[in-house]
Short mmCIF file of N, CA, C and O in Angstrom, two decimals:
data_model
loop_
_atom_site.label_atom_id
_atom_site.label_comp_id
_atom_site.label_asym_id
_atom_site.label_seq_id
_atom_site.Cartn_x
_atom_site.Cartn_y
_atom_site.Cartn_z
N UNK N 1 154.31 -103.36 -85.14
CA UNK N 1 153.27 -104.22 -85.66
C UNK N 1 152.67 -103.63 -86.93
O UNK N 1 152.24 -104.30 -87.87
N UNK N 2 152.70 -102.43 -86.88
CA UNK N 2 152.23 -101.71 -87.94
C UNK N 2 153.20 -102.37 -89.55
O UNK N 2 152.62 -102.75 -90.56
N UNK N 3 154.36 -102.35 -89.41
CA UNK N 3 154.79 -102.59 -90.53
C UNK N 3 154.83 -103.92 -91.06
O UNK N 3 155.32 -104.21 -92.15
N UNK N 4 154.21 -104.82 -90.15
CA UNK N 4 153.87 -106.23 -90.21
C UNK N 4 152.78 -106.37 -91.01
O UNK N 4 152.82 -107.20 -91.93
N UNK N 5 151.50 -105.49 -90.76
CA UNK N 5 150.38 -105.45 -91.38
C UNK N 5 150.76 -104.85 -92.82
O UNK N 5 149.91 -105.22 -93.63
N UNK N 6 151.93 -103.88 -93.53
CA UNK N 6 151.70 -103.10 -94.12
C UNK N 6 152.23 -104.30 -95.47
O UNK N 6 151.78 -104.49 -96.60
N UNK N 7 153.46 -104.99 -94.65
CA UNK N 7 153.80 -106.44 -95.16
C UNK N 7 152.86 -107.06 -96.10
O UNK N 7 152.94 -107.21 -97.32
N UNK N 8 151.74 -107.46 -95.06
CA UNK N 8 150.96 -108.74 -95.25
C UNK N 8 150.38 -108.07 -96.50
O UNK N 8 150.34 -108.64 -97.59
N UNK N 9 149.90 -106.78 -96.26
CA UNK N 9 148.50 -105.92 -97.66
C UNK N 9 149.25 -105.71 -98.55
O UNK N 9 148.61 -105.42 -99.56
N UNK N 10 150.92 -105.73 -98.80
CA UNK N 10 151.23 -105.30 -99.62
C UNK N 10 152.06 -106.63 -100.74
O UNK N 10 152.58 -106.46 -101.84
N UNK N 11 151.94 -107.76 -100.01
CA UNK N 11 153.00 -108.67 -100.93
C UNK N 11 152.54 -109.23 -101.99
O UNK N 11 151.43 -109.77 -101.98
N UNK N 12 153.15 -109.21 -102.84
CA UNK N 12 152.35 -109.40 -104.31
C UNK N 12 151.54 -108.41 -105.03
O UNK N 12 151.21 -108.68 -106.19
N UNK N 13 151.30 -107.64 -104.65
CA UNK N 13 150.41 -106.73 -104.91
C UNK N 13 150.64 -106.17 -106.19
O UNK N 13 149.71 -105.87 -106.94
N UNK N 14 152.67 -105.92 -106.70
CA UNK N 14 152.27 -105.23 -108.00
C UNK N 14 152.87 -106.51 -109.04
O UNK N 14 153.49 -106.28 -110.08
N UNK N 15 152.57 -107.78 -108.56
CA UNK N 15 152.97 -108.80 -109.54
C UNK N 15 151.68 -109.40 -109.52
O UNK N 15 151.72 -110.56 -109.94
N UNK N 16 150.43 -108.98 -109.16
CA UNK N 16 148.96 -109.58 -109.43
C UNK N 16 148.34 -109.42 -110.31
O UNK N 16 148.15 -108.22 -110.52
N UNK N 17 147.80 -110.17 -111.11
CA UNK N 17 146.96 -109.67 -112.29
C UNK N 17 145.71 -109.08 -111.86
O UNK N 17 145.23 -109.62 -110.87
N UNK N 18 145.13 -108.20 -112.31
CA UNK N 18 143.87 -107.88 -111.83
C UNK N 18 142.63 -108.33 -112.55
O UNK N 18 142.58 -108.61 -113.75
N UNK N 19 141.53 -108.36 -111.61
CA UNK N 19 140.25 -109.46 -112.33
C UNK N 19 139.59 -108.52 -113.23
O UNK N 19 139.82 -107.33 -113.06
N UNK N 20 138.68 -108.93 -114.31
CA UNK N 20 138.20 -108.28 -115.24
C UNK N 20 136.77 -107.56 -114.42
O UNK N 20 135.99 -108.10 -113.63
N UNK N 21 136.81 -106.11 -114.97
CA UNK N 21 136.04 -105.48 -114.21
C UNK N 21 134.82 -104.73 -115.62
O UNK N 21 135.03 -103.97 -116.57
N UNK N 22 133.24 -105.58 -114.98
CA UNK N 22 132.10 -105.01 -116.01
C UNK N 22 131.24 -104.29 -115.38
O UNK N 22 130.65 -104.71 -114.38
N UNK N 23 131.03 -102.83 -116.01
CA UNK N 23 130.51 -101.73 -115.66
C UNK N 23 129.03 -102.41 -116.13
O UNK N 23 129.10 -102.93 -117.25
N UNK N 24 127.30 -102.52 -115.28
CA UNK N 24 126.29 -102.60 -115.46
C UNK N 24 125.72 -101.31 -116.22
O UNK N 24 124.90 -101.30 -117.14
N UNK N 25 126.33 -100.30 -115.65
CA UNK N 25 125.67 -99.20 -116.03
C UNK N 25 126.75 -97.96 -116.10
O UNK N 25 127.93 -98.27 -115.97
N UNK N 26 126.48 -96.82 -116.27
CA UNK N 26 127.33 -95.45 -116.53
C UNK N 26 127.40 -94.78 -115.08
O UNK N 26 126.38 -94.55 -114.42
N UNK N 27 128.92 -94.43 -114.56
CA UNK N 27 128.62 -94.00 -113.55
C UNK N 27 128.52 -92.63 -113.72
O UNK N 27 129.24 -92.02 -114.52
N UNK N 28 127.29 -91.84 -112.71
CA UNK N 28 126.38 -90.52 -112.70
C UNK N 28 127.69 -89.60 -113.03
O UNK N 28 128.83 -90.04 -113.13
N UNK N 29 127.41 -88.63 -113.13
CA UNK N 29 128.83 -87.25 -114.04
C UNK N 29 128.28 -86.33 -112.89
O UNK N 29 129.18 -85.79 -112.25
N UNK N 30 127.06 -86.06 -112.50
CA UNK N 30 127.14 -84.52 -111.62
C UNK N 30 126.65 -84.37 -110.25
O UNK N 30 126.01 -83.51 -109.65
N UNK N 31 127.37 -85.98 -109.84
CA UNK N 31 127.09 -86.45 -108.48
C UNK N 31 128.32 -86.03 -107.49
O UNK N 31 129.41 -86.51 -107.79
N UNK N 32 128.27 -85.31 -106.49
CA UNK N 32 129.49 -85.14 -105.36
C UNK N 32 129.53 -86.76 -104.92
O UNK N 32 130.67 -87.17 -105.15
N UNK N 33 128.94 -87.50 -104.53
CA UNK N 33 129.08 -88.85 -103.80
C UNK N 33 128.62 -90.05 -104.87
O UNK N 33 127.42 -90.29 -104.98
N UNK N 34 129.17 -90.47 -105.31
CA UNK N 34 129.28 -91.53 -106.26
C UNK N 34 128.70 -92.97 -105.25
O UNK N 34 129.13 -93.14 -104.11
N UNK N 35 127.87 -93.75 -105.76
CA UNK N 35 127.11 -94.90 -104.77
C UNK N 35 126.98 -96.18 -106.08
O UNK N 35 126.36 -96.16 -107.14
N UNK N 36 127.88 -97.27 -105.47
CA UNK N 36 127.56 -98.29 -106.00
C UNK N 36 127.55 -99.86 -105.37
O UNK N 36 127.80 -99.98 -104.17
N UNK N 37 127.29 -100.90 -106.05
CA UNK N 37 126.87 -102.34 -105.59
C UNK N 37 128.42 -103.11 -105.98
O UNK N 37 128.82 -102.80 -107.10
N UNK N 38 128.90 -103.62 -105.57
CA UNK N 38 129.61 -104.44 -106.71
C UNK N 38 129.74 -106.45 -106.28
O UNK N 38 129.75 -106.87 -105.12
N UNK N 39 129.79 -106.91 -106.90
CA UNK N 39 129.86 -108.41 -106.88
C UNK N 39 131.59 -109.09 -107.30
O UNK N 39 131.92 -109.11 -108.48
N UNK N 40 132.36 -109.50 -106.42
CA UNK N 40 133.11 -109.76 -106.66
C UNK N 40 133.56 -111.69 -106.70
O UNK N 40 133.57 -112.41 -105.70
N UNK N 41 133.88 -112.12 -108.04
CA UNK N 41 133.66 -113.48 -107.92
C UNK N 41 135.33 -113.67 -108.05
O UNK N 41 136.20 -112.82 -108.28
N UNK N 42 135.41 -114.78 -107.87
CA UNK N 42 136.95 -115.72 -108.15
C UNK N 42 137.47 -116.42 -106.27
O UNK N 42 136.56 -116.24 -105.46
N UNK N 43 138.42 -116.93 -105.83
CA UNK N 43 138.90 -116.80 -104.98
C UNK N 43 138.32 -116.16 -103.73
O UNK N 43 139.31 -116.12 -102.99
N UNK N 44 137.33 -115.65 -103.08
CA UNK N 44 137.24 -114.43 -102.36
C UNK N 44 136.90 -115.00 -101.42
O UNK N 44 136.87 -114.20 -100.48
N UNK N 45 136.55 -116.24 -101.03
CA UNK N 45 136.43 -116.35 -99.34
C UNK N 45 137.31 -116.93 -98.85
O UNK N 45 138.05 -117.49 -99.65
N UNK N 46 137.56 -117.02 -97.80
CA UNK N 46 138.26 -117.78 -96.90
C UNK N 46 139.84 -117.05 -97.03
O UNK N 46 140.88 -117.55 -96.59
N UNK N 47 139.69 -115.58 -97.83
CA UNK N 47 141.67 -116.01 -97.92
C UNK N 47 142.14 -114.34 -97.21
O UNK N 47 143.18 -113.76 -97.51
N UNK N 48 141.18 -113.84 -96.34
CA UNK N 48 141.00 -112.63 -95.85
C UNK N 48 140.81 -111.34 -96.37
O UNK N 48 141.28 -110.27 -95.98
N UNK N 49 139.66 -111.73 -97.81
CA UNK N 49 139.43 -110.76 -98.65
C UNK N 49 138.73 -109.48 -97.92
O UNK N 49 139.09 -108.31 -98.04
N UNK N 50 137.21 -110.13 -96.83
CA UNK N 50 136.69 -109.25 -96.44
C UNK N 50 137.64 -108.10 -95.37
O UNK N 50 137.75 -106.88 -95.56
N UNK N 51 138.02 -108.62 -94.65
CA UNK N 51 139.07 -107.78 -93.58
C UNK N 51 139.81 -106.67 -94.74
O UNK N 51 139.45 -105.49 -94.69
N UNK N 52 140.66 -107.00 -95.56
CA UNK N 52 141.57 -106.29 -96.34
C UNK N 52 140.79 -105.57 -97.19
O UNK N 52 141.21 -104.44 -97.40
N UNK N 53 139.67 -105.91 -97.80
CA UNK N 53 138.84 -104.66 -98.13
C UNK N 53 138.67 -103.79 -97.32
O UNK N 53 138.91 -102.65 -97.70
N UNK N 54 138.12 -104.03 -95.66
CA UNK N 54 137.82 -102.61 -94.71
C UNK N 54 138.94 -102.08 -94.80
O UNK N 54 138.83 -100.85 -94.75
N UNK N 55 140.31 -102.54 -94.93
CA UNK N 55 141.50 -102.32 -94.53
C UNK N 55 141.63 -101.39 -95.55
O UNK N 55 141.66 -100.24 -95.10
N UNK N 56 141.76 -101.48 -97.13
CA UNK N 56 141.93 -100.36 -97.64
C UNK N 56 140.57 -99.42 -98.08
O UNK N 56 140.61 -98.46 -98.84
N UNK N 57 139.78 -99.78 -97.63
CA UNK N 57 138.32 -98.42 -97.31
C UNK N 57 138.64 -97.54 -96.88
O UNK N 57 138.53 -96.41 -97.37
N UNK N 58 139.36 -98.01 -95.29
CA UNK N 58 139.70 -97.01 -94.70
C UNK N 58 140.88 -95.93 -94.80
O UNK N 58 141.12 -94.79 -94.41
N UNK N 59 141.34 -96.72 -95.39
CA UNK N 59 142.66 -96.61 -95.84
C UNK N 59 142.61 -95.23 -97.01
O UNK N 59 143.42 -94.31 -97.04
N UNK N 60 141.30 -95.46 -98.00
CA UNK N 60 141.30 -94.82 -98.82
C UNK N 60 140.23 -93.33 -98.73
O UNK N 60 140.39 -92.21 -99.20
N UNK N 61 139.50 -93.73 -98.19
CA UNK N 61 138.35 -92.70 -97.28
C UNK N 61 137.14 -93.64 -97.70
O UNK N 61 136.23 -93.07 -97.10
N UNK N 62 136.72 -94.41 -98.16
CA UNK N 62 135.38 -95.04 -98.94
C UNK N 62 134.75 -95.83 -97.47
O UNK N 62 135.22 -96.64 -96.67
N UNK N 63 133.02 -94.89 -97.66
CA UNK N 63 132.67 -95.87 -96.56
C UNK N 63 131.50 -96.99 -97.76
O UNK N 63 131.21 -97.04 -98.95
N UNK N 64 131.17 -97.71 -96.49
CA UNK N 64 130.31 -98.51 -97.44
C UNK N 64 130.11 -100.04 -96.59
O UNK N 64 129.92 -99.79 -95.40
N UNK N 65 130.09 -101.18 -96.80
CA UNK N 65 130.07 -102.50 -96.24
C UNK N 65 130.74 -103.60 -97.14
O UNK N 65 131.07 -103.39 -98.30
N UNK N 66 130.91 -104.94 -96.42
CA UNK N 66 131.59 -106.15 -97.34
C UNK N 66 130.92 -107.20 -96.63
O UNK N 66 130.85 -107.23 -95.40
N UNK N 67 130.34 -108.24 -97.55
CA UNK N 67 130.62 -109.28 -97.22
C UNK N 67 130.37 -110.33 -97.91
O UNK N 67 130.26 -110.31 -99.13
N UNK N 68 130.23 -111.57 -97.03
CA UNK N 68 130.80 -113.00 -98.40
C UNK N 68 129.18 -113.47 -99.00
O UNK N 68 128.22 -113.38 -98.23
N UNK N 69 129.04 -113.80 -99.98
CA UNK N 69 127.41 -114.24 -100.11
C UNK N 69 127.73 -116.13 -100.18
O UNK N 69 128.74 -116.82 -100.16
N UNK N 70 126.31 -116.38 -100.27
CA UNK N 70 126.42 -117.63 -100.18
C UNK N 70 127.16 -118.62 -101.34
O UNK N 70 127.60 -119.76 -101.20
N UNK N 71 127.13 -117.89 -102.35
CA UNK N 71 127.02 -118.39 -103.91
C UNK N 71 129.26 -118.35 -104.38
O UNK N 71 129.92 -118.53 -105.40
N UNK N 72 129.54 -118.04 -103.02
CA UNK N 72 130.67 -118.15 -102.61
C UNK N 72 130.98 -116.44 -103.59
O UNK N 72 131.36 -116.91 -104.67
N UNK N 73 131.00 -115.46 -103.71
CA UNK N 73 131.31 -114.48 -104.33
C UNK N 73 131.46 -113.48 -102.65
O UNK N 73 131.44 -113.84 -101.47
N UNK N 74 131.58 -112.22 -103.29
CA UNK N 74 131.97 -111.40 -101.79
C UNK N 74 131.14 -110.08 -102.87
O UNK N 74 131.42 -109.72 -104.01
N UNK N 75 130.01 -109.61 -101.86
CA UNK N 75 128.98 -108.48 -101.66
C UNK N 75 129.95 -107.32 -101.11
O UNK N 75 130.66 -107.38 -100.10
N UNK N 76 129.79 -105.85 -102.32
CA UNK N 76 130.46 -104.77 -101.47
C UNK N 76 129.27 -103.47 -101.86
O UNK N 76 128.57 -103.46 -102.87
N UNK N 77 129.27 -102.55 -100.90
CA UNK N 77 128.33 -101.57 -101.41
C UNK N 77 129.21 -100.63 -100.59
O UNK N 77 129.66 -100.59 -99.45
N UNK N 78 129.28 -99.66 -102.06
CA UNK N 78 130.18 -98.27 -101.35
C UNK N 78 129.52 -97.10 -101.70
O UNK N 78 128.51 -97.00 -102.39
N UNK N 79 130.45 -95.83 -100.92
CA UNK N 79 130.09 -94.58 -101.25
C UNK N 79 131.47 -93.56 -101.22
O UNK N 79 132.12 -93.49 -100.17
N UNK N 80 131.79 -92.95 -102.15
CA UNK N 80 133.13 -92.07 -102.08
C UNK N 80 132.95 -91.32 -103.38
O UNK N 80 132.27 -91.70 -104.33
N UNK N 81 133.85 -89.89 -103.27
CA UNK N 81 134.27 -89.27 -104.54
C UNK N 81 134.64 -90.33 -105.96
O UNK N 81 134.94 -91.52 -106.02
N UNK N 82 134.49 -89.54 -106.76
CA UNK N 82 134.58 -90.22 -107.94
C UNK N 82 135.79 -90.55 -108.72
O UNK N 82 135.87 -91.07 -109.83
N UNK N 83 136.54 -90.22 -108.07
CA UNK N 83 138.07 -90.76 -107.70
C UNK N 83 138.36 -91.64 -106.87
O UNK N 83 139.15 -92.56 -107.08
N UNK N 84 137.78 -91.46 -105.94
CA UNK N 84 138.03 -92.48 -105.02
C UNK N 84 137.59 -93.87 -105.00
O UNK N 84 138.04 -94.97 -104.65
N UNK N 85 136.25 -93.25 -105.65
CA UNK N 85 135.64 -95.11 -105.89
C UNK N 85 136.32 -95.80 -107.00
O UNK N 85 136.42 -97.03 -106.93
N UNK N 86 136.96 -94.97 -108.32
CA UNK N 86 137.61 -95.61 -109.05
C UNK N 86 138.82 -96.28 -108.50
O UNK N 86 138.91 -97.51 -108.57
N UNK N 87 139.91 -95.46 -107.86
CA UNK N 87 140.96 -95.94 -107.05
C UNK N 87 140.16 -97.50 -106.50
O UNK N 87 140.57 -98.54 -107.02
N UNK N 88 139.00 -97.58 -105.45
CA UNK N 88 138.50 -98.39 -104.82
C UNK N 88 138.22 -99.98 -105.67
O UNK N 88 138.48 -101.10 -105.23
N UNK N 89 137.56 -99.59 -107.12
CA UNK N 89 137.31 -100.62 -107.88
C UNK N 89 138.81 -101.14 -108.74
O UNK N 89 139.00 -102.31 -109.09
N UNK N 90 139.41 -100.45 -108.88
CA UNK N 90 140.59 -101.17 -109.21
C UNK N 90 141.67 -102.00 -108.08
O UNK N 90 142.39 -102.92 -108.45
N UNK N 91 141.63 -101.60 -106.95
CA UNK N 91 141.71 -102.44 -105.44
C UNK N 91 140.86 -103.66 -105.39
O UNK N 91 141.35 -104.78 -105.22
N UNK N 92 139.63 -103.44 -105.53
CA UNK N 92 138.71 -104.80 -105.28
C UNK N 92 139.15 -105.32 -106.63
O UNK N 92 138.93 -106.53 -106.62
N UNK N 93 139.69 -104.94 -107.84
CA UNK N 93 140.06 -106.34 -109.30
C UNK N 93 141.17 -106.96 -108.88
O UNK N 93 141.56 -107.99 -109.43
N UNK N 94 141.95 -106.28 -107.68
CA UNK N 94 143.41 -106.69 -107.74
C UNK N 94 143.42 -107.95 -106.80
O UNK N 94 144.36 -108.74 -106.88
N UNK N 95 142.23 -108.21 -105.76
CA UNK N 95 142.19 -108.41 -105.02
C UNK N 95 142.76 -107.91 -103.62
O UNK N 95 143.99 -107.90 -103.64
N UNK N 96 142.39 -107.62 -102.79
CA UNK N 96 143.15 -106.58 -101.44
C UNK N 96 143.85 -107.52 -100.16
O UNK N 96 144.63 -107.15 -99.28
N UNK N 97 143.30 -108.76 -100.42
CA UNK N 97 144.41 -110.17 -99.84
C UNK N 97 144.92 -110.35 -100.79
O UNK N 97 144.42 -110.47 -101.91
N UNK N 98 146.60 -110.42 -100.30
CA UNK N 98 147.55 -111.55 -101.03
C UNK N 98 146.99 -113.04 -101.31
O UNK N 98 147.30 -113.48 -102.42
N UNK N 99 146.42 -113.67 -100.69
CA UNK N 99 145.91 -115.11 -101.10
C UNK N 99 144.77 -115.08 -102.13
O UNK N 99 144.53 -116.02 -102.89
N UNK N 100 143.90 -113.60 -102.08
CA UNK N 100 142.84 -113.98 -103.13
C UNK N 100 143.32 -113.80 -104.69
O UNK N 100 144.31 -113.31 -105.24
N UNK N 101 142.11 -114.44 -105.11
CA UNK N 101 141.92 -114.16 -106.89
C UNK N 101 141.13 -113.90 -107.65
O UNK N 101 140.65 -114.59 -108.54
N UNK N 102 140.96 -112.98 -107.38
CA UNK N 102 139.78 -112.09 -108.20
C UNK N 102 139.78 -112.85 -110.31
O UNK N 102 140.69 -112.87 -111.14
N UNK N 103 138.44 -113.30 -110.37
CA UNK N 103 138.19 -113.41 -111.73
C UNK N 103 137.64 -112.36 -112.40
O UNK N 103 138.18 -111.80 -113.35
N UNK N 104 136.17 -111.98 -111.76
CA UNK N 104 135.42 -110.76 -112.22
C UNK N 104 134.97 -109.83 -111.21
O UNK N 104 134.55 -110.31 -110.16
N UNK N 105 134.99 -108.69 -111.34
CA UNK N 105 134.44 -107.49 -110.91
C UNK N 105 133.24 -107.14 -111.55
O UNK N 105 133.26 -107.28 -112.77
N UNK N 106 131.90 -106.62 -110.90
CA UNK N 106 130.67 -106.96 -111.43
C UNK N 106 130.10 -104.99 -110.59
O UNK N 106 129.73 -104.85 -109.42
N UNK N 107 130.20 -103.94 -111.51
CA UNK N 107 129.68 -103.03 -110.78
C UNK N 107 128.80 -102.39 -111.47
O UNK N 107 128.80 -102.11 -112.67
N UNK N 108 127.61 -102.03 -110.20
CA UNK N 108 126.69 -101.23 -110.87
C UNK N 108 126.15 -100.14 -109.56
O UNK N 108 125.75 -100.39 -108.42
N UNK N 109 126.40 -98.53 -110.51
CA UNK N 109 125.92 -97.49 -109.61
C UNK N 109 124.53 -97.73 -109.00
O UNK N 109 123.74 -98.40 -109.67
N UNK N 110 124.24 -97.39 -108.15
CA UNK N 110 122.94 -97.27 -107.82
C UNK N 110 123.09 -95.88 -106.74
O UNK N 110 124.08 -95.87 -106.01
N UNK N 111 122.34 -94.99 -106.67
CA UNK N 111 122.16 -94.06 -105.81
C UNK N 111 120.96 -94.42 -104.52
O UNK N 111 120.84 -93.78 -103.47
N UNK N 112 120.36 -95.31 -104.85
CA UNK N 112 119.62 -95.99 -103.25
C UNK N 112 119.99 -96.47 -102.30
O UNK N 112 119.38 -96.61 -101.24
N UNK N 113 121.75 -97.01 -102.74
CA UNK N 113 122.59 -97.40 -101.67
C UNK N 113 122.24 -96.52 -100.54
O UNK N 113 121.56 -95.53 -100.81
N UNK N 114 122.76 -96.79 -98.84
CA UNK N 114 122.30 -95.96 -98.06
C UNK N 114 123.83 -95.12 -97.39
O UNK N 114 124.91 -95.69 -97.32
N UNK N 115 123.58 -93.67 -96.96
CA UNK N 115 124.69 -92.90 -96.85
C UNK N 115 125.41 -93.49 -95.63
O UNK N 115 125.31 -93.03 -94.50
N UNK N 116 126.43 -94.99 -96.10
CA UNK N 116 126.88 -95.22 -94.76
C UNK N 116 128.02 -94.38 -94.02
O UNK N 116 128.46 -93.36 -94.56
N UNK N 117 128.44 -94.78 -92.88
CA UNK N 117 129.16 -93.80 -92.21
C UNK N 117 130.62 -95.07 -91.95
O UNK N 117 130.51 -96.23 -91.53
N UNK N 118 131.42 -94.62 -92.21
CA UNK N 118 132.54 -95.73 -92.29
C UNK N 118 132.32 -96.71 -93.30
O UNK N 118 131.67 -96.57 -94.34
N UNK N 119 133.04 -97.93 -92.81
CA UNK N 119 133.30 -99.30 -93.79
C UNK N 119 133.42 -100.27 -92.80
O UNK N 119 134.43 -100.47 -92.13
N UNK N 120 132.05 -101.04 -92.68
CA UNK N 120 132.53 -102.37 -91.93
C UNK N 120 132.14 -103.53 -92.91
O UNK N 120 131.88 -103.48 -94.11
N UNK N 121 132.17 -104.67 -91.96
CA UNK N 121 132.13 -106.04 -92.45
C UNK N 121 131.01 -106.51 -92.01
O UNK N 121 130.92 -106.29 -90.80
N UNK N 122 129.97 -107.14 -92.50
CA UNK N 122 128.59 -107.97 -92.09
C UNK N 122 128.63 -109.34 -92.18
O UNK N 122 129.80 -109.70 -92.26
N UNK N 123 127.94 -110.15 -92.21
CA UNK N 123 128.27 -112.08 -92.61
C UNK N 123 126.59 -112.05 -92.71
O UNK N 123 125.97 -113.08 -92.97
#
């Protein structure tokens, strides 16, 4: 079953264009844990964006949360090395479902985010 799932996260993946991604602000330089908001618009509900984000969170070490807002866009707030969150934000432009379509990526650091422990999904 495993390679069924690895299927589904992976098809299309390097023939996708990725959505345009705007930095709000500078991310911090002499931070161990990098903390940001991001807003992701285009495509993103209904096509199993939120699931496949936890999917590669975990995947990647990034904890943090996802979910869909009303205004039809998808809410993410993370926390990871500063590698990692980059790895992470170029995942959320690509979209992390095969069915979605990411238009814009919308991120801004904030360090008030709270130190979550894993990566789940909220509604």
């Amino acid at each position: 079953m495993h390679s069924m799932f690895n299927e589904f996260f992976n098809k299309g993946r390097n023939s996708k264009k990725a959505g345009e991604i705007i930095y709000k602000n500078e991310k911090p330089k002499d931070s161990e844990t990098i903390k940001m908001r991001v807003r992701i618009e285009g495509l993103v509900q209904g096509v199993g964006f939120r699931y496949t984000t936890k999917h590669v969170a975990d995947q990647i070490g990034i904890s943090g949360i996802v979910k869909n807002e009303n205004d039809g866009s998808v809410y993410v707030e993370a926390l990871g090395s500063s590698d990692l969150i980059d790895q992470f934000i170029e995942e959320l432009a690509k979209g992390p479902s095969p069915s979605a379509h990411v238009d814009k990526v919308t991120v801004e650091f904030d360090d008030s985010i709270p130190d979550y422990k894993g990566f789940g999904q909220r509604h």
